[in-house]
Amino acid sequence: MRILIVDDEALVRRSLRRLCENYGHEVREAEDGLKGLDLWREYNPELVFVDVLMPGLTGPNLLKEIGAERKAKVILMSAYSGEYDFKKAQALGADLFLPKPFDDIFAIWKLVEGLVNGR
Amino acid sequence: MQETALNINSISLLWIPDSSKALHFGRYFNELENDLGISIKSINQIEKIDAELQRHSIQCVIWSLESHIDSTLTYMRRLKKKFPLVTQIAVLSGSADLQIESLINDSLAFKILSQEDSYQYVRASILDALAQFNQQVERRKLLDQVRDQNRHLEETRANLEKSVYERTKSEQDSKSEIEAKVLRMRELVRFVKDLAVAVTAEELVFLLRKEIRRFHQVREPCLSLITNAKKAVHFYFRGSHFKQKAAIQSWIDGVRIRINDPEDSLYLANEFGRPFGKVIAFPILLGKQQSETSKVSAILFFEHALSDGETEEFLNFVSERLQSLSLALDRILLEQELRNSSHLWAHTFDGIRDPVAILDLEYNLLRANRQFAEASGSHKCHKLFAEREVPCVGCPLPQALQSGKPEVGQVQRGDRVFEVHSYPIYFAREDRVTTVVNHYLDVTVAHDLQSRMVQNEKMVALGHLAGHIAHELNNPLTGVRALAQLCLNELSPQSQIYQDLKEVEAASQRCQSIIQNLLQFTSGGDKKLRVSLKEVISSTLPFLKTALGDHDVEIDFSPGQDWIEVEPHLLQQVVFNILNNACQAMPSRGQIHIKSGVEGKQIYFSVKDSGIGIAAKNIERVFEPFFTTKKEGEGTGLGLSMSRQIVRSFGGDILVKSAEGQGTEFKVYLPMGPEQ
């Protein structure tokens, strides 16, 4: 599966890449929203991890931009657990909402698998 | 022998012989007549003597004492009596010795002759007799002159006496006139002196009525005073009571003294509801004009029954005193007005709710209103108001003095905070400020509210900041934790790196908790939530891990429910503050005992430390805002005061028990929250 990670924090990207590559997937990274938008269009991933607060284009705006073009599943992440929640994420067009920080990275993967496999 | 000028035409001598024998004596007469130039007449009848004496100016009478001696003597005596000036000669014959005695004794005869005497002797004797007569006449004349002169003198003396008496009398009259004037002057002076000490209209009218008491025909005076535009007041005595009465209508105008004007009588009759007799009215012009329409500000009315003459005297009497009355009345009215203003000012001054004080350069109290603290002894503001020996920190007085403009400062007294406004006052004569009015506004509530607001705002801002910080921290933290977990997955548990990574992962987890707590701690909103006290305390402990780490911490939560209804983050602040203080009170390793439990209807928690304790004199002040025993920069002193306010706002309270060197215990009580 082609996976795109859009987050401004290097360690987040690195750890997610590690996780995804562990399970044999292909990973591309973008460090801000604009680059992410370009890469999304170019790479056409099947799964995208999007952070909410980023310089340039924020997560929600990125989703708005990509609009109908996207064919991937979207996982929205946020360190601001108060302001965003599942409902809001869905309204923005995301399929899953992950509050940061992650308690257990492997548990997260289970969620991701579930999403991707349509469960 | 003297020769005297004789009147030849008149008979000078009278010869009264009483017997023929006696006639013998007459032999000399012719010769004598020629010799002396005199005329001698002889009469036979003794009774005719009077006629002769009256008809002629007889100078001498010669008697013969021959027979009928007694009757002759009688006639002689009679003659002496009747015509004392006429000289009498007696011619005796031998047999008349006894009678000689008589003649000599009575000195009837000037000379005694005998029939037998010689011519020369007779002649000489007669001359003597005539001379004697003349002498007597002269003497008589002299006497008469003297008598006249005496009378004249007497008259003059009498006249003099009279004129002296009259002058004396007129002097006395003018003296008594002067005395009367002096007396009148003295009376006037006394009256004016008495007026000078009168302070009320009552006293003035009283003095006046005493003064006119001598005029029995004048009744009680009435003083009518105009108070403003149209209103007037009558002042008068009825018996010994002083009365004051508002006028029904304003009186007749006119600056002249009115005597027996029926209009006045009618006016007074209307005012007092009884008929009035003759009235004399004296208008008084006061310095301060009471009305725009009239120059007259007061009138003195006298009802009287004086006669015309008495009236004049009365008029003079009162006119003399009118000016001093007017001055005294002026003064009384002015003093009353001043007193009223003074009262008004004093009332206003004392009526101001806030303390106000008038001070000089050196904080000495010149005047203060009732709200200002009253302490005996010192006159310094800072001593009286705030019980300080030196000026309060933040007092704006010195700036106001320097800048000459109102200045504001904040001063603390006990647990109250005051906003002090210093207004410099300029007096006309000075060119620099030496006096200041201080207005003390108790802004403790506002101040505390503001502190709370600021604190709240800080918290809100912190909340926002915390949010950002949290986000910033959460990102790398996510990475750290996730990566650690991933790496751990690939490592064998026996390896060294595995253990290290495990520690790393645990540490990052701790970081996550702290951040979560922080977010909770700083989240805004006034919502009271039902929380567990134990949880609140427990969630605060991690924040103080470092500080608490130095000491032995014993936590003693009582089992069972301890629900309270509070704003959790605020209570966390309180717990944090108390614990922080406890830590700071112990410079070296000590003990902190945290306990919680239930007491009656309240839930409590207590923090006891084994630190330096609080001095008895400071225990009361420990909750004062800004009170701190820490050095400058090491704490604002807001913590405990805010903490107590927060706890009180939840319906609880904080108590403190401490002794110097024996540690401190803070106990926080909170009402039990609802079961559900």
Coordinates of C-alpha atoms in Angstrom, one line a residue, chain A residues 7-9 11-12 14-20 22-23 51-54 78-81 100-106, chain B residues 463-468 470-472 474-483 485-487 489-490 505 509 512 516 519:
Chain A
D7 CA 3.4 16.1 9.6
D8 CA 5.8 18.9 10.5
E9 CA 7.4 16.8 13.3
L11 CA 10.1 12.2 14.9
V12 CA 6.5 11.6 14.2
R14 CA 10.1 8.7 11.3
S15 CA 8.2 6.6 13.8
L16 CA 5.2 6.2 11.5
R17 CA 7.4 5.4 8.6
R18 CA 9.2 2.7 10.7
L19 CA 5.8 1.3 11.7
C20 CA 4.4 1.2 8.2
N22 CA 7.6 -2.8 9.3
Y23 CA 4.4 -4.1 7.8
D51 CA -1.5 16.4 11.1
V52 CA -4.0 19.2 12.0
L53 CA -1.6 22.0 12.9
M54 CA 1.1 22.6 10.4
S78 CA -3.8 16.2 16.5
A79 CA -1.9 17.1 19.6
Y80 CA -4.8 19.3 20.6
S81 CA -7.1 16.7 21.9
K100 CA -1.5 12.5 20.1
P101 CA 0.5 11.3 21.7
F102 CA -0.1 7.7 20.9
D103 CA -0.3 5.4 23.9
D104 CA 0.7 2.2 22.1
I105 CA 2.0 2.4 18.6
F106 CA 0.9 -1.2 17.8
Chain B
G463 CA -4.2 27.9 29.2
H464 CA -3.8 29.0 25.6
L465 CA -0.1 28.9 25.9
A466 CA -0.3 25.6 27.5
G467 CA -2.3 24.4 24.6
H468 CA 0.3 25.4 22.2
A470 CA 1.4 21.0 24.9
H471 CA 1.0 20.6 21.2
E472 CA 4.6 21.4 20.6
N474 CA 3.2 16.3 22.2
N475 CA 4.5 16.0 18.7
P476 CA 8.1 15.1 19.5
L477 CA 6.8 13.1 22.5
T478 CA 4.6 11.1 20.2
G479 CA 7.6 10.4 18.0
V480 CA 9.8 9.5 21.0
R481 CA 7.4 7.1 22.5
A482 CA 6.3 5.5 19.2
L483 CA 9.9 5.1 18.1
Q485 CA 8.1 1.2 21.2
L486 CA 9.0 0.2 17.7
C487 CA 12.6 -0.2 18.5
N489 CA 9.8 -4.5 19.4
E490 CA 12.9 -5.4 17.4
E505 CA 9.8 4.9 26.9
Q509 CA 5.1 8.4 29.2
Q512 CA 2.8 12.7 28.5
Q516 CA -2.0 16.1 30.2
L519 CA -3.7 20.9 30.1

